[in-house]
Amino acid sequence: MTPNKISVGDYLILQKQNYKKLLKFNKPNLTVTVGRDTINLTGIEGWPYFSVFKMVSNSSKKNREYSLELTQEIVNLKDEIDVKISGNDNRNIFDDGHSQKLSAADIEELKVDSSKASDIVETLITNSNTFHSKTEFSQEKYLRKKEKKYFEYIQIVRPNLRIITEVMYKLDPGKIQGIRVDTLSQIITMANIQSEGNHLLYDSGSNGLLAAALLSAIGNQTNGKLVHMHPGNMSQKQALLAMNFNEEHLNRCISVNVYSALRQYYQGCDTNDNTSSELNHLKRKAEDCIEIKSKVSKTENAIDKYINTEDDNISEDSKPEPKKPKWHFDNIAASTILKDKMDSLVIACKEDPKNIFNELLEFVKPGRPFVIYYNVAEPLQQLYMLLKSMSNVAALKLSCNWMRNYQVLPDRTHPEVTMDGAGGFLLTGYVLK
Amino acid sequence: MSFKNYKDKIDEGDTVILYLSNNLYALEVRREIKNKKGEMIENVFQTPFGALKVKNLIGADFGSRVELSKGWGHVLQPTPELWSLTLPHRTQIIYTPDISMILLQLDLVPGSTVIEAGTGSGSLTHALIRRVRPHGHVFTFDFHEHRAKIAKEEFEEHGIADFVTARHRDVLELGFGEELNGKVDAVFLDLPSPWAGIPHAVTAIKEEGGRFCSFSPCIEQVQRSCIALQEHGFQDIVTMEVLQTELKVTRRTIPVRDLSFLRHKSSECPVEEKPSGDTSYVVGAWPASTPGHTGYLTVATLPPDFKKSKAKDMMKSDVPEDKSDSSESDDRMVIDESVNQ
């Protein structure tokens, strides 16, 4: 492993200012789209992570195709453009739509002709009637906005749990069940996930984010194991793969279909000697169950397929070898771990958590913690009332989080004007004997 | 020793958490304790539900029920989260919502090396140790000699001393020590003037870069820290606040008031003007009073050495707080640049 160099096969984060994109660098001349731009990544291979590259226009700027050139320095517009005059306040500024002397067509032409972002912005400023009467702060804000628009540098960084969570939440919180970073961080701590022990996860759809989070805290070259149960045919692994875990690490996450694993545990139908025909029969029956029982798992399957087309790594699982497919051994392995009992239980489901919790609670050692996530409070409130009446858990707590980011600038510090409002709810507690 | 590994049974010397109808107590399992006169007497722990004979806990399973003279409770193995709720306060402590965020924001995984200043009551330290063990290490510093000593003893009693080095040291004055130069993955500061610790953080973080986090109650501290972070070449500087609210879940039966009959003249006269029945909901009520502020978390990434050279120019023009610090890290920048070029 060459941990600090960008290599083909890695998942990596392409960062352009605050925008981050997660991608698999599966060939050296990979082309990615960032907003309306198309960037060819040829040449980034072999450079250390954190390297910054300048976007260089390939042909005419109109088709917005760029290639990358390594660069040492990011030039900030603010440093390039020297603003000499500023106003005191906005009393003389009218928004009459005529403050910019250049027409839209002129600006388009300017964008095509100019090689540097600062040239464009400088021309814009020179042709603006109002820029120089704006206050210093307002000018800075204008430059920041323009910088965002014309920023021509990207940085390649290595994905980790923090960045993957941010990227996935920003892209579509719905695809990760609305698990916000603060909630995710608490799932890991409240379940006491650590390098030791057997940890049990039921996840009905977070694109592998929870498995990635728990396996990251279990760590590389440790004794901890993760049994990752899911309702669909294949586990969602996008985030898990994006973590670039090595094989030893990744192998300690055993992803199993929840029906197959529990059937194996209670009925022991799969053994290492069984013939494959019988196995397939049982497996198919399990799949039928899923399709009929819940729409949720259907959509899961759809997502799985969608990911599958995106990423060929996953197809490993879906290609059953004629005799002993991987899931056959995984079911047996999961069942063996379950027999040893688990040291934590994490559930993040779209189904009603009640039955799932009651079934999986069986496997948790007394005194160990559990965490149940749901994106709204009501199913957890119902479960709370039920668990209170059964008194087989301690320190039961239903909580929700509030998180806000801040703009910190000299004399202009305030909360960000938008915040990620939905963080979901956690029901936590400890299992009693 | 009950902090080191998962355990099934309670041994003498373990710290256990006693759970009694929504209350948590930490106690050390000793057959006998000294009384005020210095004599050894049987250890009896008093609770609102009567006395607990502590020696009866020895050999009991974690998670099991224990008898009290006027009721019963349950015993749990301490986790860093349970410990944060029950530990003896020597200072203000950081609680689980912030701790969780700090662990995630510092990119800590088993094997990471992390610096914490100050140690305080060791609330965060326990969580840091759990996250980085078994290959990683926590270096924790406190400028209060007695606190540093007690923390050190506590880590030994808890069986986690192998994963933590607790030192008495004024890190703002003296830095983290030469032996940590370029050795750590992450630095966490919970100090009154964190900005003064930032040059030391730069010195301590590994050549391949690392993460920084500062916990400050006041926004003025955050502003100064953010300026210092920028001056020292950090990127992705983010400030956030995390609060947690516990919802009180109850079944509520509420009256139903029917008004629809008023639309029509009724034969029955007079109709009673009171609720016509009731309905029931399970509700999660927000508490009347809830934590409104703990501290701001400011996090940032220190890029690898080869990227830092660009920060040098900026630093020259600025006048940092402590001249000896800045020149030290300034030198380092120059060296780094020459290595890179």
GROMACS .gro file of C-alpha atoms in nm, chain B residues 75-283:
model
  209
  508VAL     CA    1  -2.495  -0.306   3.737
  509LEU     CA    2  -2.332  -0.205   3.410
  510GLN     CA    3  -1.975  -0.213   3.288
  511PRO     CA    4  -1.855   0.147   3.249
  512THR     CA    5  -1.821   0.283   2.898
  513PRO     CA    6  -1.666   0.625   2.835
  514GLU     CA    7  -2.024   0.751   2.789
  515LEU     CA    8  -2.144   0.616   3.126
  516TRP     CA    9  -1.824   0.742   3.284
  517SER     CA   10  -1.885   1.097   3.154
  518LEU     CA   11  -2.219   1.093   3.333
  519THR     CA   12  -2.086   0.964   3.665
  520LEU     CA   13  -1.723   1.071   3.700
  521PRO     CA   14  -1.608   1.291   3.986
  522HIS     CA   15  -1.591   1.645   3.848
  523ARG     CA   16  -1.260   1.819   3.903
  524THR     CA   17  -1.334   2.069   3.625
  525GLN     CA   18  -1.605   2.144   3.374
  526ILE     CA   19  -1.625   1.841   3.150
  527ILE     CA   20  -1.705   1.774   2.786
  528TYR     CA   21  -2.007   1.550   2.734
  529THR     CA   22  -2.086   1.277   2.484
  530PRO     CA   23  -2.248   1.488   2.206
  531ASP     CA   24  -1.934   1.703   2.177
  532ILE     CA   25  -1.700   1.411   2.246
  533SER     CA   26  -1.855   1.211   1.962
  534MET     CA   27  -1.813   1.498   1.721
  535ILE     CA   28  -1.455   1.559   1.833
  536LEU     CA   29  -1.361   1.193   1.772
  537LEU     CA   30  -1.514   1.197   1.425
  538GLN     CA   31  -1.379   1.538   1.328
  539LEU     CA   32  -1.026   1.444   1.434
  540ASP     CA   33  -1.044   1.142   1.198
  541LEU     CA   34  -0.941   0.916   1.486
  542VAL     CA   35  -0.925   0.542   1.431
  543PRO     CA   36  -0.750   0.261   1.617
  544GLY     CA   37  -0.379   0.331   1.573
  545SER     CA   38  -0.399   0.712   1.574
  546THR     CA   39  -0.178   0.922   1.797
  547VAL     CA   40  -0.354   1.220   1.950
  548ILE     CA   41  -0.271   1.507   2.183
  549GLU     CA   42  -0.523   1.644   2.432
  550ALA     CA   43  -0.478   1.959   2.639
  551GLY     CA   44  -0.600   1.995   2.906
  552THR     CA   45  -0.681   1.669   3.069
  553GLY     CA   46  -0.936   1.817   3.311
  554SER     CA   47  -1.143   1.540   3.466
  555GLY     CA   48  -1.054   1.289   3.195
  556SER     CA   49  -1.400   1.270   3.039
  557LEU     CA   50  -1.279   1.309   2.681
  558THR     CA   51  -0.955   1.121   2.754
  559HIS     CA   52  -1.144   0.796   2.821
  560ALA     CA   53  -1.324   0.825   2.488
  561LEU     CA   54  -1.001   0.910   2.303
  562ILE     CA   55  -0.830   0.605   2.452
  563ARG     CA   56  -1.114   0.375   2.352
  564ARG     CA   57  -1.101   0.503   1.994
  565VAL     CA   58  -0.724   0.480   1.934
  566ARG     CA   59  -0.634   0.160   2.117
  567PRO     CA   60  -0.478  -0.091   2.086
  568HIS     CA   61  -0.202   0.047   1.857
  569GLY     CA   62  -0.261   0.417   1.911
  570HIS     CA   63  -0.174   0.650   2.196
  571VAL     CA   64  -0.316   0.953   2.374
  572PHE     CA   65  -0.086   1.221   2.511
  573THR     CA   66  -0.277   1.434   2.755
  574PHE     CA   67  -0.150   1.746   2.931
  575ASP     CA   68  -0.273   1.960   3.217
  576PHE     CA   69  -0.104   2.264   3.368
  577HIS     CA   70  -0.258   2.184   3.706
  578GLU     CA   71  -0.018   1.953   3.885
  579HIS     CA   72  -0.267   1.788   4.116
  580ARG     CA   73  -0.521   1.726   3.838
  581ALA     CA   74  -0.256   1.572   3.614
  582LYS     CA   75  -0.152   1.343   3.899
  583ILE     CA   76  -0.505   1.230   3.981
  584ALA     CA   77  -0.578   1.167   3.613
  585LYS     CA   78  -0.264   0.956   3.583
  586GLU     CA   79  -0.364   0.749   3.885
  587GLU     CA   80  -0.714   0.710   3.750
  588PHE     CA   81  -0.591   0.575   3.416
  589GLU     CA   82  -0.381   0.322   3.605
  590GLU     CA   83  -0.673   0.215   3.823
  591HIS     CA   84  -0.889   0.182   3.514
  592GLY     CA   85  -0.632  -0.043   3.347
  593ILE     CA   86  -0.583   0.187   3.047
  594ALA     CA   87  -0.247   0.343   3.139
  595ASP     CA   88  -0.077   0.159   2.850
  596PHE     CA   89  -0.263   0.372   2.599
  597VAL     CA   90  -0.220   0.712   2.757
  598THR     CA   91   0.060   0.936   2.877
  599ALA     CA   92  -0.066   1.195   3.124
  600ARG     CA   93   0.174   1.481   3.194
  601HIS     CA   94   0.180   1.792   3.404
  602ARG     CA   95   0.287   2.065   3.165
  603ASP     CA   96   0.190   2.414   3.058
  604VAL     CA   97   0.172   2.343   2.688
  605LEU     CA   98   0.103   2.702   2.583
  606GLU     CA   99   0.426   2.806   2.751
  607LEU     CA  100   0.638   2.501   2.672
  608GLY     CA  101   0.482   2.322   2.376
  609PHE     CA  102   0.408   1.950   2.379
  610GLY     CA  103   0.772   1.844   2.412
  611GLU     CA  104   1.036   1.770   2.155
  612GLU     CA  105   0.972   1.397   2.157
  613LEU     CA  106   0.632   1.463   1.999
  614ASN     CA  107   0.758   1.681   1.714
  615GLY     CA  108   0.606   1.549   1.392
  616LYS     CA  109   0.459   1.247   1.571
  617VAL     CA  110   0.086   1.298   1.606
  618ASP     CA  111  -0.218   1.263   1.380
  619ALA     CA  112  -0.441   1.503   1.566
  620VAL     CA  113  -0.439   1.774   1.831
  621PHE     CA  114  -0.730   1.869   2.053
  622LEU     CA  115  -0.722   2.186   2.263
  623ASP     CA  116  -0.962   2.281   2.538
  624LEU     CA  117  -0.774   2.581   2.674
  625PRO     CA  118  -0.861   2.942   2.750
  626SER     CA  119  -0.634   3.072   2.472
  627PRO     CA  120  -0.621   2.795   2.212
  628TRP     CA  121  -0.472   3.023   1.946
  629ALA     CA  122  -0.148   3.029   2.142
  630GLY     CA  123  -0.131   2.649   2.116
  631ILE     CA  124  -0.171   2.639   1.739
  632PRO     CA  125   0.201   2.687   1.654
  633HIS     CA  126   0.276   2.394   1.888
  634ALA     CA  127   0.010   2.187   1.714
  635VAL     CA  128   0.179   2.255   1.380
  636THR     CA  129   0.509   2.134   1.527
  637ALA     CA  130   0.355   1.817   1.670
  638ILE     CA  131   0.151   1.707   1.368
  639LYS     CA  132   0.306   1.450   1.133
  640GLU     CA  133   0.471   1.539   0.806
  641GLU     CA  134   0.177   1.390   0.616
  642GLY     CA  135  -0.058   1.635   0.784
  643GLY     CA  136  -0.332   1.594   1.039
  644ARG     CA  137  -0.638   1.734   1.207
  645PHE     CA  138  -0.692   2.000   1.469
  646CYS     CA  139  -0.988   2.068   1.694
  647SER     CA  140  -1.044   2.332   1.956
  648PHE     CA  141  -1.333   2.351   2.202
  649SER     CA  142  -1.408   2.706   2.317
  650PRO     CA  143  -1.711   2.839   2.500
  651CYS     CA  144  -1.672   3.195   2.368
  652ILE     CA  145  -1.694   3.323   2.014
  653GLU     CA  146  -1.405   3.565   2.070
  654GLN     CA  147  -1.179   3.267   2.133
  655VAL     CA  148  -1.305   3.111   1.811
  656GLN     CA  149  -1.230   3.425   1.611
  657ARG     CA  150  -0.873   3.445   1.732
  658SER     CA  151  -0.823   3.072   1.677
  659CYS     CA  152  -0.955   3.089   1.322
  660ILE     CA  153  -0.716   3.372   1.237
  661ALA     CA  154  -0.425   3.177   1.386
  662LEU     CA  155  -0.524   2.861   1.196
  663GLN     CA  156  -0.529   3.052   0.870
  664GLU     CA  157  -0.191   3.206   0.942
  665HIS     CA  158  -0.042   2.866   1.007
  666GLY     CA  159  -0.155   2.714   0.678
  667PHE     CA  160  -0.454   2.511   0.794
  668GLN     CA  161  -0.730   2.447   0.543
  669ASP     CA  162  -1.098   2.350   0.568
  670ILE     CA  163  -1.148   2.556   0.883
  671VAL     CA  164  -1.498   2.494   1.013
  672THR     CA  165  -1.672   2.609   1.330
  673MET     CA  166  -1.978   2.432   1.459
  674GLU     CA  167  -2.197   2.381   1.758
  675VAL     CA  168  -2.367   2.054   1.856
  676LEU     CA  169  -2.646   2.027   2.110
  677GLN     CA  170  -2.845   1.729   2.220
  678THR     CA  171  -3.194   1.725   2.362
  679GLU     CA  172  -3.349   1.433   2.541
  680LEU     CA  173  -3.715   1.388   2.461
  681LYS     CA  174  -3.947   1.287   2.741
  682VAL     CA  175  -4.162   1.007   2.605
  683THR     CA  176  -4.501   0.956   2.768
  684ARG     CA  177  -4.847   0.836   2.678
  685ARG     CA  178  -5.078   1.133   2.696
  686THR     CA  179  -5.452   1.112   2.711
  687ILE     CA  180  -5.608   1.433   2.594
  688PRO     CA  181  -5.971   1.547   2.589
  689VAL     CA  182  -6.165   1.580   2.263
  690ARG     CA  183  -6.393   1.878   2.237
  691ASP     CA  184  -6.667   1.838   1.979
  692LEU     CA  185  -6.806   2.163   1.840
  693SER     CA  186  -6.975   2.038   1.526
  694PHE     CA  187  -7.316   1.999   1.687
  695LEU     CA  188  -7.335   2.377   1.713
  696ARG     CA  189  -7.396   2.402   1.337
  697HIS     CA  190  -7.748   2.269   1.373
  698LYS     CA  191  -8.036   2.337   1.605
  699SER     CA  192  -8.047   2.049   1.839
  700SER     CA  193  -8.358   1.883   1.973
  701GLU     CA  194  -8.176   1.795   2.291
  702CYS     CA  195  -8.155   2.105   2.495
  703PRO     CA  196  -7.932   2.202   2.658
  704VAL     CA  197  -7.621   2.024   2.520
  705GLU     CA  198  -7.342   2.003   2.775
  706GLU     CA  199  -7.053   2.231   2.693
  707LYS     CA  200  -6.767   2.004   2.790
  708PRO     CA  201  -6.527   1.758   2.623
  709SER     CA  202  -6.706   1.468   2.463
  710GLY     CA  203  -6.437   1.207   2.523
  711ASP     CA  204  -6.063   1.159   2.504
  712THR     CA  205  -5.792   1.022   2.281
  713SER     CA  206  -5.440   0.898   2.348
  714TYR     CA  207  -5.102   0.965   2.192
  715VAL     CA  208  -4.747   0.860   2.260
  716VAL     CA  209  -4.564   1.191   2.266
   0.00000   0.00000   0.00000
